[in-house]
XYZ file of C-alpha atoms in Angstrom:
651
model
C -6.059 8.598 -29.189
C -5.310 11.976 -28.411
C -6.762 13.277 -31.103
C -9.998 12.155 -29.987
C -9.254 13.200 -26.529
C -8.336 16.359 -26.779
C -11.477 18.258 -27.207
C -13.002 17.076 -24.404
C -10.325 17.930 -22.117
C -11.370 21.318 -22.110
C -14.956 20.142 -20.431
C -13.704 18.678 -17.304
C -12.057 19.610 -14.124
C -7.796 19.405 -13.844
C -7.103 18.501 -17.503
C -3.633 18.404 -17.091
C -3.661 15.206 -15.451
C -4.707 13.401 -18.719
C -1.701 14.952 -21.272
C 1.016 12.777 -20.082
C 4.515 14.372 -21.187
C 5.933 13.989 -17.331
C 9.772 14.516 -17.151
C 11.673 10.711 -16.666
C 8.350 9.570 -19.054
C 8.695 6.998 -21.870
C 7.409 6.467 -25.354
C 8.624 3.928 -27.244
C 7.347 2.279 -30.390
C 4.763 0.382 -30.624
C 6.681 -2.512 -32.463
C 10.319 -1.703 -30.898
C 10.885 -5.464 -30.082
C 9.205 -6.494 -33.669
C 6.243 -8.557 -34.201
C 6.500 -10.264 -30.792
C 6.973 -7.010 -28.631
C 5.463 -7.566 -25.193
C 3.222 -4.625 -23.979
C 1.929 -3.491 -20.619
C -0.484 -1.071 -19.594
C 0.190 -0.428 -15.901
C -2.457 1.182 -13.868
C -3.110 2.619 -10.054
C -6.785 2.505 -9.548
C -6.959 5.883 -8.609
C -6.737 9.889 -9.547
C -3.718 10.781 -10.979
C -2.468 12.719 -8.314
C -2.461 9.765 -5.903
C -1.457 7.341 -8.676
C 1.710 9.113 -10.160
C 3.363 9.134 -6.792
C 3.310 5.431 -6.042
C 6.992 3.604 -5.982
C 5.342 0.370 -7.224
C 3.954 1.347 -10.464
C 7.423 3.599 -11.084
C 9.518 0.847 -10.591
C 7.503 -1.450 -12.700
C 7.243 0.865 -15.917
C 10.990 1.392 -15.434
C 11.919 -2.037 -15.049
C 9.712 -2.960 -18.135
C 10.719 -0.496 -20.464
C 14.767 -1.145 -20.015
C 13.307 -4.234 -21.838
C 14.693 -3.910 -25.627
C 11.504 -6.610 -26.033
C 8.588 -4.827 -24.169
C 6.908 -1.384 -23.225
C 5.137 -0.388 -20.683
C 2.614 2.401 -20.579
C 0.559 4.421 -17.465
C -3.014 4.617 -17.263
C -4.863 6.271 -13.869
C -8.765 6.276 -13.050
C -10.534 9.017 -15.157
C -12.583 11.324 -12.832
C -16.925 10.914 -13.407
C -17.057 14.047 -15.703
C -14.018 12.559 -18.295
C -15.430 9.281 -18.252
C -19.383 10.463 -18.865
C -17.587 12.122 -21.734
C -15.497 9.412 -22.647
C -18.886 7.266 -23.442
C -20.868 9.949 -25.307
C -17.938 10.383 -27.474
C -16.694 6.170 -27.905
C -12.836 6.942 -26.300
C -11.877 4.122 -24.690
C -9.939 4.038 -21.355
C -5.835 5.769 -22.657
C -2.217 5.676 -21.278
C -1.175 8.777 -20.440
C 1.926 8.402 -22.111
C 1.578 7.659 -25.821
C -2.528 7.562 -25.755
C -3.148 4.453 -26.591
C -6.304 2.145 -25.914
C -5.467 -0.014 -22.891
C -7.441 -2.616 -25.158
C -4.516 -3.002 -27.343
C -1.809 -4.218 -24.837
C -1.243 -7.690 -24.436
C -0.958 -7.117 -20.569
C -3.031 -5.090 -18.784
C -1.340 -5.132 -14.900
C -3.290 -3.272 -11.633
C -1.306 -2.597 -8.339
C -4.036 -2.258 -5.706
C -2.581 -1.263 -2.398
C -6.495 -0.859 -1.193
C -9.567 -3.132 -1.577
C -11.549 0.119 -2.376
C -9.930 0.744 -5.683
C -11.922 -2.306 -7.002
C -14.731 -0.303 -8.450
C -12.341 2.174 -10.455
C -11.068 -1.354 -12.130
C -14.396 -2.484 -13.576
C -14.614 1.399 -15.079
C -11.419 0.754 -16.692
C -11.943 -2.039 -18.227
C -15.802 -1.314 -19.314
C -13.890 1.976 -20.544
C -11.115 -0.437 -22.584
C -13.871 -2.660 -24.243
C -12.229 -5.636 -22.339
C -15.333 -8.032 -20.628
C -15.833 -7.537 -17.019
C -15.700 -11.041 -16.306
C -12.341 -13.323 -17.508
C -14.472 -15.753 -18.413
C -15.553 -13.827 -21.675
C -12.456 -12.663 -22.908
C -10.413 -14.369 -25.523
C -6.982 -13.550 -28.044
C -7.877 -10.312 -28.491
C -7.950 -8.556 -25.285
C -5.226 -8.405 -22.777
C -4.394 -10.997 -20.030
C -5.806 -8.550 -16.583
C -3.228 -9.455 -13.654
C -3.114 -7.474 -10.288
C -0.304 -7.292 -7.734
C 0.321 -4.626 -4.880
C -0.805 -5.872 -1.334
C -4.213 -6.320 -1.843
C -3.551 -9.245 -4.092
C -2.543 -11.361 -1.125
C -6.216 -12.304 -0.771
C -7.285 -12.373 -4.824
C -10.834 -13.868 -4.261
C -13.188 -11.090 -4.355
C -12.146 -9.875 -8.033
C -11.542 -13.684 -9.255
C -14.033 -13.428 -11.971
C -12.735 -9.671 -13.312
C -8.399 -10.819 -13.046
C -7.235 -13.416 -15.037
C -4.256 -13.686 -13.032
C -2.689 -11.951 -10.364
C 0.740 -11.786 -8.610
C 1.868 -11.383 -4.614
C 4.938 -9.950 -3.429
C 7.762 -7.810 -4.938
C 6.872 -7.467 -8.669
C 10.709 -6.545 -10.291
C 11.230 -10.272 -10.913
C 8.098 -10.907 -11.857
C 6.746 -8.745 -14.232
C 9.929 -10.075 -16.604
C 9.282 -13.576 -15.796
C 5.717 -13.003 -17.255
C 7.176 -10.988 -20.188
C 9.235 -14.042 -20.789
C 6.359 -15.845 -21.240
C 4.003 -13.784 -22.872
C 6.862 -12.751 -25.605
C 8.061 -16.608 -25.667
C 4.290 -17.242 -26.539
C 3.679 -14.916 -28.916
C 6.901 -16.160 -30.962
C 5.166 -19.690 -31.340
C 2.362 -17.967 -32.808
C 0.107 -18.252 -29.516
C -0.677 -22.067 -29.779
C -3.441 -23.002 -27.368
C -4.414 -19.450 -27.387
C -5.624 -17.216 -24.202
C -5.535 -20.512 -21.889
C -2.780 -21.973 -22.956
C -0.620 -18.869 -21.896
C -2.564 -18.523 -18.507
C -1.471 -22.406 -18.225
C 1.799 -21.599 -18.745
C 2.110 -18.760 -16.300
C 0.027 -20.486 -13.174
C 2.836 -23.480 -13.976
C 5.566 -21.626 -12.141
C 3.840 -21.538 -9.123
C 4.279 -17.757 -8.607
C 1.175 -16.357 -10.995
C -2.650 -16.925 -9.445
C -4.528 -18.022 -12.020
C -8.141 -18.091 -10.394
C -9.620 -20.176 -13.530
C -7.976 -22.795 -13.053
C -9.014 -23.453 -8.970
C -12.593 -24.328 -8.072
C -13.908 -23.315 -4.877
C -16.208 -25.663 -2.442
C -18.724 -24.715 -0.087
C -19.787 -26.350 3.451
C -23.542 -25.857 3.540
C -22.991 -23.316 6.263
C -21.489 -21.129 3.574
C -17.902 -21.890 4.782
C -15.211 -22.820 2.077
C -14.462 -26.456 2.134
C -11.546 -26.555 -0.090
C -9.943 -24.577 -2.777
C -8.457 -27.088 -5.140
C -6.713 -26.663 -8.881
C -8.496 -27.866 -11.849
C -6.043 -28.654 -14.433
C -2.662 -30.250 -14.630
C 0.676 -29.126 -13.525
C -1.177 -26.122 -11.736
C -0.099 -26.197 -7.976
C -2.041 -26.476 -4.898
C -0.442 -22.849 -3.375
C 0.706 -20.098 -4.844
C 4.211 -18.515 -3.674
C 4.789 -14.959 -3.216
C 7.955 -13.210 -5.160
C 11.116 -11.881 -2.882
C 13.604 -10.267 -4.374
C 16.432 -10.609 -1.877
C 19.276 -8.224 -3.275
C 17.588 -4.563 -3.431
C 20.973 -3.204 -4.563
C 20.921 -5.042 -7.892
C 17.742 -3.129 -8.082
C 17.751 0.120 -7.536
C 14.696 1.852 -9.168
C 13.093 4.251 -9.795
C 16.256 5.995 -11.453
C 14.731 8.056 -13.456
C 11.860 8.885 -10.958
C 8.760 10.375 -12.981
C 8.049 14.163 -12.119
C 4.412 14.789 -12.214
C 2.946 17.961 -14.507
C -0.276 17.958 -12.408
C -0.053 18.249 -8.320
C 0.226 15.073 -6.294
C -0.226 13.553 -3.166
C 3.552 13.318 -2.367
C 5.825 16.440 -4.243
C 9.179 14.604 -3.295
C 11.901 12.005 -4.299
C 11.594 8.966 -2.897
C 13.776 5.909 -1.953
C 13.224 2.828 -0.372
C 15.553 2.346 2.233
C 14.707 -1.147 3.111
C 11.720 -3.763 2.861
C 10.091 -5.859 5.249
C 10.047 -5.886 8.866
C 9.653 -8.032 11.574
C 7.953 -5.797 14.209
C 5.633 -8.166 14.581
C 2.815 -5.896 15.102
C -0.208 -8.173 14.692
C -2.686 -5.788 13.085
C 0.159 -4.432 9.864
C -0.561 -6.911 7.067
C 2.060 -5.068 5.488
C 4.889 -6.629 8.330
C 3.792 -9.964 7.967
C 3.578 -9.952 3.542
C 6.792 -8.162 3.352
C 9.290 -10.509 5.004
C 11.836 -11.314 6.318
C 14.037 -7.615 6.098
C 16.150 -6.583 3.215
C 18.054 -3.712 3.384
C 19.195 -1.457 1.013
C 23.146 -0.339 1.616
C 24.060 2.889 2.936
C 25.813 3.436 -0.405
C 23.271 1.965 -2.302
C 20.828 4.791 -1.129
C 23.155 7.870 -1.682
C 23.778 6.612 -5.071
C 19.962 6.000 -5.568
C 19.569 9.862 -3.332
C 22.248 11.765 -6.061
C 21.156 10.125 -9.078
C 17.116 10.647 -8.171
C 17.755 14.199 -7.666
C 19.995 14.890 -10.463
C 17.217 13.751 -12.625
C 14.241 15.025 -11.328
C 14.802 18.642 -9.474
C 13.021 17.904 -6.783
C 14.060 19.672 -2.972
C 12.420 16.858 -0.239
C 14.242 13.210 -0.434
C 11.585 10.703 1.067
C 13.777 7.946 2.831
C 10.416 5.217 2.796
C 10.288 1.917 4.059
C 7.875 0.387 6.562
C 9.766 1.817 9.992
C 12.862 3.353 8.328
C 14.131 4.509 11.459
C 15.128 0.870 11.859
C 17.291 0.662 9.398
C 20.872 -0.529 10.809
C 22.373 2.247 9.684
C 19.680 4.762 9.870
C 22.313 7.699 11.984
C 24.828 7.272 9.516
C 22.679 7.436 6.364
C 20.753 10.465 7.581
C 23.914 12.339 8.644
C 25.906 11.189 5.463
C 22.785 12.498 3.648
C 22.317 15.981 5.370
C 26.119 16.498 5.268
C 26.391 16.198 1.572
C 23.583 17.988 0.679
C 24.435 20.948 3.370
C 23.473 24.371 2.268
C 21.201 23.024 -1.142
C 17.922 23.250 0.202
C 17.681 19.584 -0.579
C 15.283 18.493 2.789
C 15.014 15.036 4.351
C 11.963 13.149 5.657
C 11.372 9.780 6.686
C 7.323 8.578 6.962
C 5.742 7.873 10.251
C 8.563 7.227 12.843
C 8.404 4.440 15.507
C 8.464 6.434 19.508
C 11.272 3.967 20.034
C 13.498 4.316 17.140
C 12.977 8.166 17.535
C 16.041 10.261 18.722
C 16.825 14.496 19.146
C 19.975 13.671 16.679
C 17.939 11.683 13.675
C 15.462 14.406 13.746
C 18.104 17.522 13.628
C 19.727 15.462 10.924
C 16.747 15.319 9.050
C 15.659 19.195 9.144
C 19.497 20.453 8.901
C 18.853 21.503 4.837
C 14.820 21.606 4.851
C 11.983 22.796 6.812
C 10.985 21.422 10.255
C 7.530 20.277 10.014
C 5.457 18.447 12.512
C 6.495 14.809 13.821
C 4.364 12.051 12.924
C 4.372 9.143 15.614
C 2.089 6.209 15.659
C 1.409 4.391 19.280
C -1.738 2.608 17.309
C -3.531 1.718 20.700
C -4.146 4.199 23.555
C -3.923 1.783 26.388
C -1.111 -0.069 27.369
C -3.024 -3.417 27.844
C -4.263 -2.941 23.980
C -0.369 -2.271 22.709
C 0.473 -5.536 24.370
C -2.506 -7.233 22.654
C -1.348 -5.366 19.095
C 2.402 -6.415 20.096
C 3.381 -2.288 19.791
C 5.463 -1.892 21.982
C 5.586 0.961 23.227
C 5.634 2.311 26.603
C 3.548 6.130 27.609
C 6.662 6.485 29.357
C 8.671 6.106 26.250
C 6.118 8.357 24.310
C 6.334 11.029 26.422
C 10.563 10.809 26.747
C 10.374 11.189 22.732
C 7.453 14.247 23.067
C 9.092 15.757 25.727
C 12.495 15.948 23.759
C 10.631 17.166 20.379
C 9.274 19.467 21.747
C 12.351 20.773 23.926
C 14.012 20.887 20.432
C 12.206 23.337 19.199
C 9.152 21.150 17.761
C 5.533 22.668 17.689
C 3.230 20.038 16.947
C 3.153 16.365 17.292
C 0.884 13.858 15.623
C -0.329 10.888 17.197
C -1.989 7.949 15.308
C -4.260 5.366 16.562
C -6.693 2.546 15.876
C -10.193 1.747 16.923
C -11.953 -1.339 17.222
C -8.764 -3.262 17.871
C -9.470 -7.155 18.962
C -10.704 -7.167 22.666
C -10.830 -3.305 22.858
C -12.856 -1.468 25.574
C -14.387 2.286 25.589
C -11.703 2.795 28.457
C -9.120 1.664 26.419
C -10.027 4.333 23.668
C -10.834 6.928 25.825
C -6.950 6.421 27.106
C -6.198 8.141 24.187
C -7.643 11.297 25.306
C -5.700 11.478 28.602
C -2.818 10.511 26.684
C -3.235 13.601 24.343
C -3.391 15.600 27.510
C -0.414 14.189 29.201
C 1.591 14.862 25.217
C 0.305 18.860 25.121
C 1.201 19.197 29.425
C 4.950 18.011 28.637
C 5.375 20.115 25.248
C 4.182 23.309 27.760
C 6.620 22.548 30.259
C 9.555 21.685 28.434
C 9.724 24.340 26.117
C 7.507 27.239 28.218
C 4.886 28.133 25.531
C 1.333 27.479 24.985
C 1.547 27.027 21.428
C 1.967 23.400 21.278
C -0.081 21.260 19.296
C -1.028 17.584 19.182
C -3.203 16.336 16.917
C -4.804 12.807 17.401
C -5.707 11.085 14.041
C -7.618 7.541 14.188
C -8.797 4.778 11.786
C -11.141 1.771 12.303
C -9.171 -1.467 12.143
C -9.399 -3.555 9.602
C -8.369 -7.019 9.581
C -6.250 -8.393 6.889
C -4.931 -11.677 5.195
C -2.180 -13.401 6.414
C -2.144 -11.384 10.224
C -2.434 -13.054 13.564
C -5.747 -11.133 13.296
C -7.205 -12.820 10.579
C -9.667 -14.583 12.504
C -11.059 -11.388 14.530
C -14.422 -9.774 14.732
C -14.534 -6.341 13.105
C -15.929 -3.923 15.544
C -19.075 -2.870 13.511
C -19.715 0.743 12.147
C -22.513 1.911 14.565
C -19.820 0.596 17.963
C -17.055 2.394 16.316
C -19.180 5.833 15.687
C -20.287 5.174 19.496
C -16.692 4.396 20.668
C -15.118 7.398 18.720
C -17.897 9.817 20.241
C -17.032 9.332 23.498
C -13.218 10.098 22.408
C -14.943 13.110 20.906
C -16.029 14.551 24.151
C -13.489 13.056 26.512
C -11.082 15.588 24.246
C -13.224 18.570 24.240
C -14.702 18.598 27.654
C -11.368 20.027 29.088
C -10.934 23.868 28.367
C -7.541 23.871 29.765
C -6.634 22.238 26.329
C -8.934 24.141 23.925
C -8.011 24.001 20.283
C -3.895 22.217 21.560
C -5.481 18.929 20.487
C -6.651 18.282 16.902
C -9.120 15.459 16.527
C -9.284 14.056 12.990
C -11.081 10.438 12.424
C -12.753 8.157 9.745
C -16.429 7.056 10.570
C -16.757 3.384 10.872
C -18.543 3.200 7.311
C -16.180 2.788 4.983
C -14.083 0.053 6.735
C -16.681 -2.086 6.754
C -16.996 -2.517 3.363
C -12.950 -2.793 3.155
C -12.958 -5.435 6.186
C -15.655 -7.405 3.118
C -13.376 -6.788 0.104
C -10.319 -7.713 2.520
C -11.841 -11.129 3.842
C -14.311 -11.799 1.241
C -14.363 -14.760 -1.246
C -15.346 -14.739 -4.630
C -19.043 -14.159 -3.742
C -18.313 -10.619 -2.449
C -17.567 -10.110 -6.761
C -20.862 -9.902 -7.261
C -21.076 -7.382 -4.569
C -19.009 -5.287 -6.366
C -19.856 -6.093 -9.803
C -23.328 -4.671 -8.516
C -22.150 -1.863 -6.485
C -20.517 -0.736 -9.707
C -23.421 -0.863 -12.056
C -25.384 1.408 -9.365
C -22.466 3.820 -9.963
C -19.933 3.463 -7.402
C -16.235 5.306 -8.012
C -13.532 6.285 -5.953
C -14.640 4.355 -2.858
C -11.316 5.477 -1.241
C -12.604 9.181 -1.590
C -14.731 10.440 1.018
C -17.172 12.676 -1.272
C -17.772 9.104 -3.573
C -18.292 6.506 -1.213
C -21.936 5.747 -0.449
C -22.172 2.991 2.559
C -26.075 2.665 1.687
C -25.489 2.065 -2.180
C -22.540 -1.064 -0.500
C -24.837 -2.302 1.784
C -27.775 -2.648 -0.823
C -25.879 -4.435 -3.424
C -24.531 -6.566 -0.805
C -28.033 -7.950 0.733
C -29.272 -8.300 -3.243
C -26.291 -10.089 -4.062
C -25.238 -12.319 -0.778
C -28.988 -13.469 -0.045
C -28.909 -16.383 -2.590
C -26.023 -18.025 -0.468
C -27.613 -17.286 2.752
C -24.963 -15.060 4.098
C -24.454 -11.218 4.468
C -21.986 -8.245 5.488
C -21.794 -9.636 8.906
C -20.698 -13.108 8.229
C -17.911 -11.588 5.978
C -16.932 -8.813 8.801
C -18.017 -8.809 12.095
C -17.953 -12.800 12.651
C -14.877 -14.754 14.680
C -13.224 -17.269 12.476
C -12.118 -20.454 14.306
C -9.092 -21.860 13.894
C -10.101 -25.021 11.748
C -11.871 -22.589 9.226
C -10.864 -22.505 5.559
C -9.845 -19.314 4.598
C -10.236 -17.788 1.327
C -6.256 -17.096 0.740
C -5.357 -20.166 2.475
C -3.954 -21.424 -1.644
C -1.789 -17.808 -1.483
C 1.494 -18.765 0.241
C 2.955 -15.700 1.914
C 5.914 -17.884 3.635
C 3.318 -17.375 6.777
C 3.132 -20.418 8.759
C -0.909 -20.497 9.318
C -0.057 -22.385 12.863
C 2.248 -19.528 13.768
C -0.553 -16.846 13.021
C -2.948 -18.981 15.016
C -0.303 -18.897 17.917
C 0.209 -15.150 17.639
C -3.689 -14.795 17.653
C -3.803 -16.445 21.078
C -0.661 -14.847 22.426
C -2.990 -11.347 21.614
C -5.584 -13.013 23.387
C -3.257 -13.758 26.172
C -1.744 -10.300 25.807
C 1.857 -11.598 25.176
C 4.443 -9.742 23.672
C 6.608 -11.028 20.831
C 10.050 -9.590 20.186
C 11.533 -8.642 16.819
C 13.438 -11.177 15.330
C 15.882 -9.058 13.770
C 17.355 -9.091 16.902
C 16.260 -12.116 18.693
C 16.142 -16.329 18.065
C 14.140 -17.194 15.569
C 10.537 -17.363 16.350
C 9.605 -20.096 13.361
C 7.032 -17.712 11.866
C 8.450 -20.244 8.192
C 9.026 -17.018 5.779
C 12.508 -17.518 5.723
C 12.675 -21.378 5.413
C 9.791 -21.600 3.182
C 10.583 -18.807 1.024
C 14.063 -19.922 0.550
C 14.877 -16.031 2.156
C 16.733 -15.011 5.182
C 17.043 -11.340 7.018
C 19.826 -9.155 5.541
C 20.751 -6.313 7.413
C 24.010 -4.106 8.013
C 25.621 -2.391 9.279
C 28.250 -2.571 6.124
C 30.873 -0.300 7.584
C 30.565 1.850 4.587
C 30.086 5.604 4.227
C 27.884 7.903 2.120
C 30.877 8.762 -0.833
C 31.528 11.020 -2.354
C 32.528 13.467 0.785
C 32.112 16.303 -0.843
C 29.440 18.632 0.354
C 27.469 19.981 -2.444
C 26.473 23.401 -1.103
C 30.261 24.090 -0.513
C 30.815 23.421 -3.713
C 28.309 25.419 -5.204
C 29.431 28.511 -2.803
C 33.108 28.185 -4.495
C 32.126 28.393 -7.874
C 29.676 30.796 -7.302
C 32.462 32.802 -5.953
C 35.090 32.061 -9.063
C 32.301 33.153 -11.071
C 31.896 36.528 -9.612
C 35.895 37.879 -8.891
């Protein structure tokens, strides 16, 4: 296609991101496994730069295209001014890596980690010539699955998927090539349903065709309930268990075009068993599964080694609870001594955070700010969220930081948490206070910043807080006003505290793509033919073009935005994702739920009994942590070794 494409490029803003050509990219022919190759276009619903980055999709095209059998190609969101183009001149939506039309794949796979990418999926496939709606395609166009944590509740995009996939996607992605290519070699008998038969069989692919979906006459869901035979009544999530047998990206792709994240990454461990009640990503990721200490500095040398790049992301959802987490860090910052080569780990836990970790991760880079994330400003609301974390304990961890030689801190928070008051928000700002008072007196200057950061909550599938009332967008506005001026109104602080925030807007229309059922697709079916892209970006979203589409749309079933958002479930209600099994007993969520009511604290299992939450049991999993009594090998420290031959060099 590039032929086609490449006079346009010149037209439109950051053309580079379209070439393809990335170092660690892949090409391979179109017919390298024969007649019955398997092919995959993989897309992030998003702009290059924030697609390119993402572990998921890496790991996915990797996995895939060690395949002798199948191929897997990228393809990202086009910005408004290539895709205007794109339809004046008839290109259809491309990979980025050979150009191809997505139309021609046989799989065409979409890893949403937010609802508000849903929009940028209906360009794509308008762009590909595939029909917006499953129910019109046939042998010809490819079989639409999506994965990535917003799959766990598939229902608002049932009619535009054919399939889609929850949990860790390594396994999966070659089970379904298995039975795609398997297919194909029979000469596709039964044609585009029989395959989709075949693959909602295992009990691990959602095929949304094959369920029909009841109503009460109050607009609840009476059942969901399969439609053909053999196809189960739930749907299981994937776990892979062993993350050393799978230790991707190894090749990690290096982007031409600038991205959100310019560093290596590796996943240190997945899961986790915090148990905070609002992280949908806790509760869908169990139980823990740790990645060995060696494991990671084999992944850490071989990432770097093939990509150049200076900053080594350690990423998992708390990684400063990995078992091993001193030892890893040091081994890491001890090899690497004297190369420039930086550590960083993503928002660290106040408790898991010690003086040593931190040194250990700024020893060979630069010392930015700290990122910490106490999520409620009131103690009471931390106990209802099950963070916990003390002020006292905040402050210990400040107070050292900035003793250390730290400048700035950044604290993030929620608002519109479950049974949250103004006074509990407005904690926040004496919190802030107390943060910027310590960082003077510890370290005797008066350049110390803090900056306070806050989203709206949202709440997810498969969370204690499923049931909850979304705060609505005016209360939030109101609520994060007051925060506004309870910050400013002190001069002793002046410009020491940042204040960054999200209006209350856009997570209302992610709290109806998050909870929604598969009325909410003609919400966004509509949303998109009025022109919305890029929801996720600030300068795109339009709340008023949402909310329009959604009282055309919702008024025929005599429900609106509120019912979706800002209504309590109770506990005997049907929920849309109660057919997606996420190893989540549903009575153990309802218990949690009332233990937040009750503001009762649950410990993390990793270290405790059992609390029968059913992943492991149900899922056939258990929790695999160290420590191995291993060490980071080999010894030597690379900078040393650098010095020395630098020096036999020059006598």
């Amino acid at each position: 296609m590039f032929r086609s494409l490449e006079p346009l490029l010149e037209q439109v803003s950051k053309p580079i991101q379209y070439v393809g050509g990335e170092l660690n990219s892949t090409v391979k022919p179109w017919d390298v496994g024969g007649d019955c190759t398997v092919r995959w276009a993989l897309m992030y619903p998003d702009a290059y730069e924030v697609g390119v980055p993402n572990q998921g999709v890496m790991i996915l095209y990797e996995v895939l295209n060690e395949r002798p059998d199948a191929l897997a190609e990228r393809t990202y969101a086009v910005w408004p001014d290539l895709e205007a183009l794109m339809r004046e001149h008839g290109v259809p939506q491309f990979t980025v890596d050979a150009h191809r039309p997505v139309g021609d794949f046989d799989l065409f796979g979409l890893s949403f980690s937010t609802e508000l990418g849903y929009t940028n999926m209906l360009t794509a496939l308008d762009l590909a010539g595939i029909p917006l709606h499953a129910a019109d395609r046939d042998e010809s166009h490819p079989v639409v699955v999506a994965g990535g944590h917003a799959a766990f509740n598939p229902e608002t995009i049932a009619d535009f998927v054919d399939a889609a996939v929850v949990g860790d996607g390594e396994e999966a992605v070659l089970a379904i090539t298995d039975i795609v290519g398997a297919w194909k070699r029979e000469g596709m008998p039964g044609g585009r349903r029989e395959v989709l038969l075949r693959l909602a069989r295992t009990g691990g692919v959602y095929v949304p065709a094959f369920y029909d979906v009841g109503y009460l006459p109050d607009g609840r869901i009476q059942r969901v309930a399969p439609n053909a035979p053999g196809v189960p009544w739930r749907v299981a999530k994937h776990t892979v268990m062993d993350l050393d047998a799978w230790p991707y990206p190894k090749q990690p792709l290096v982007p031409l075009a600038e991205s959100v994240h310019e560093r290596m990454s590796v996943e240190i461990f997945r899961g986790c068993t915090r148990g905070c009640r609002f992280c949908q990503a806790g509760m869908i990721t169990r139980p823990v599964r740790e990645r060995s200490i060696t494991g990671i500095g084999e992944m850490v040398e071989r990432g770097l080694a093939a990509t150049g790049f200076e900053e080594v992301g350690l990423l998992s959802l708390s990684s400063a609870d990995h078992s091993e987490i001193a030892d890893v860090t040091k081994g890491l910052a001890d090899r690497y001594e004297g190369t420039n080569t930086g550590l960083s780990l993503p928002s660290t836990r106040v408790d898991a955070f010690n003086i040593d970790l931190a040194n250990e991760l700024t020893r060979n880079g630069r010392r930015s700010g700290l990122t910490f994330a106490p999520e409620g400003g009131s103690e009471r609301i931390r106990r209802v969220i099950n963070k916990m974390v003390s002020e006292d304990d905040l402050i210990r961890t400040v107070a050292a930081a900035y003793g250390a030689g730290w400048r700035q801190v950044k604290l993030y928070f929620m608002c519109g948490l479950p049974t949250e008051t103004d006074e509990d928000v407005l904690q926040i700002a004496e919190l802030a206070k107390r943060v910027i008072d310590t960082g003077r007196e510890v370290s005797g200057r008066r350049d110390i910043r803090c900056t306070v950061s806050i989203g709206g909550f949202v709440p997810k599938p498969h969370t204690p807080f499923q049931w909850a009332a979304q705060l609505g967008a005016d209360e939030t506005d109101a609520r994060l006003d007051k925060l506004r001026q309870a910050l400013r109104a002190d001069r002793r602080y002046g410009s020491a505290i940042g204040f960054r925030y999200h209006d209350g807007k856009p997570g209302i229309v992610e709290g109806l793509l998050s909870r929604g059922d598969r009325r909410v697709g003609r919400v966004i079916e509509a949303v998109w033919r009025d022109g919305a892209r890029f929801d996720g970006w600030s300068e795109h979203f339009s709340y008023e073009r949402w909310m329009a589409a959604a009282e055309r749309e919702l008024a025929a079933f005599g429900i609106d935005v509120a019912w979706y958002t800002t209504r309590e479930r109770e506990e005997s209600e049907v929920l849309p994702w109660d057919h997606i099994d996420s190893g989540l007993d549903k009575e153990w969520l309802w218990q949690d739920w009332l233990d937040a009511l009750d503001e009762t604290e649950v410990d993390d299992c990793r270290w405790t009994p059992c609390f029968d939450c059913g992943v492991c049991p149900q899922m056939g999993t258990e929790i695999e942590i160290g420590p191995t009594g291993k060490t980071l090998l080999p010894l030597t420290v690379l900078g040393s070794g650098r010095a020395r031959m630098a020096e036999h060099a020059h006598p």
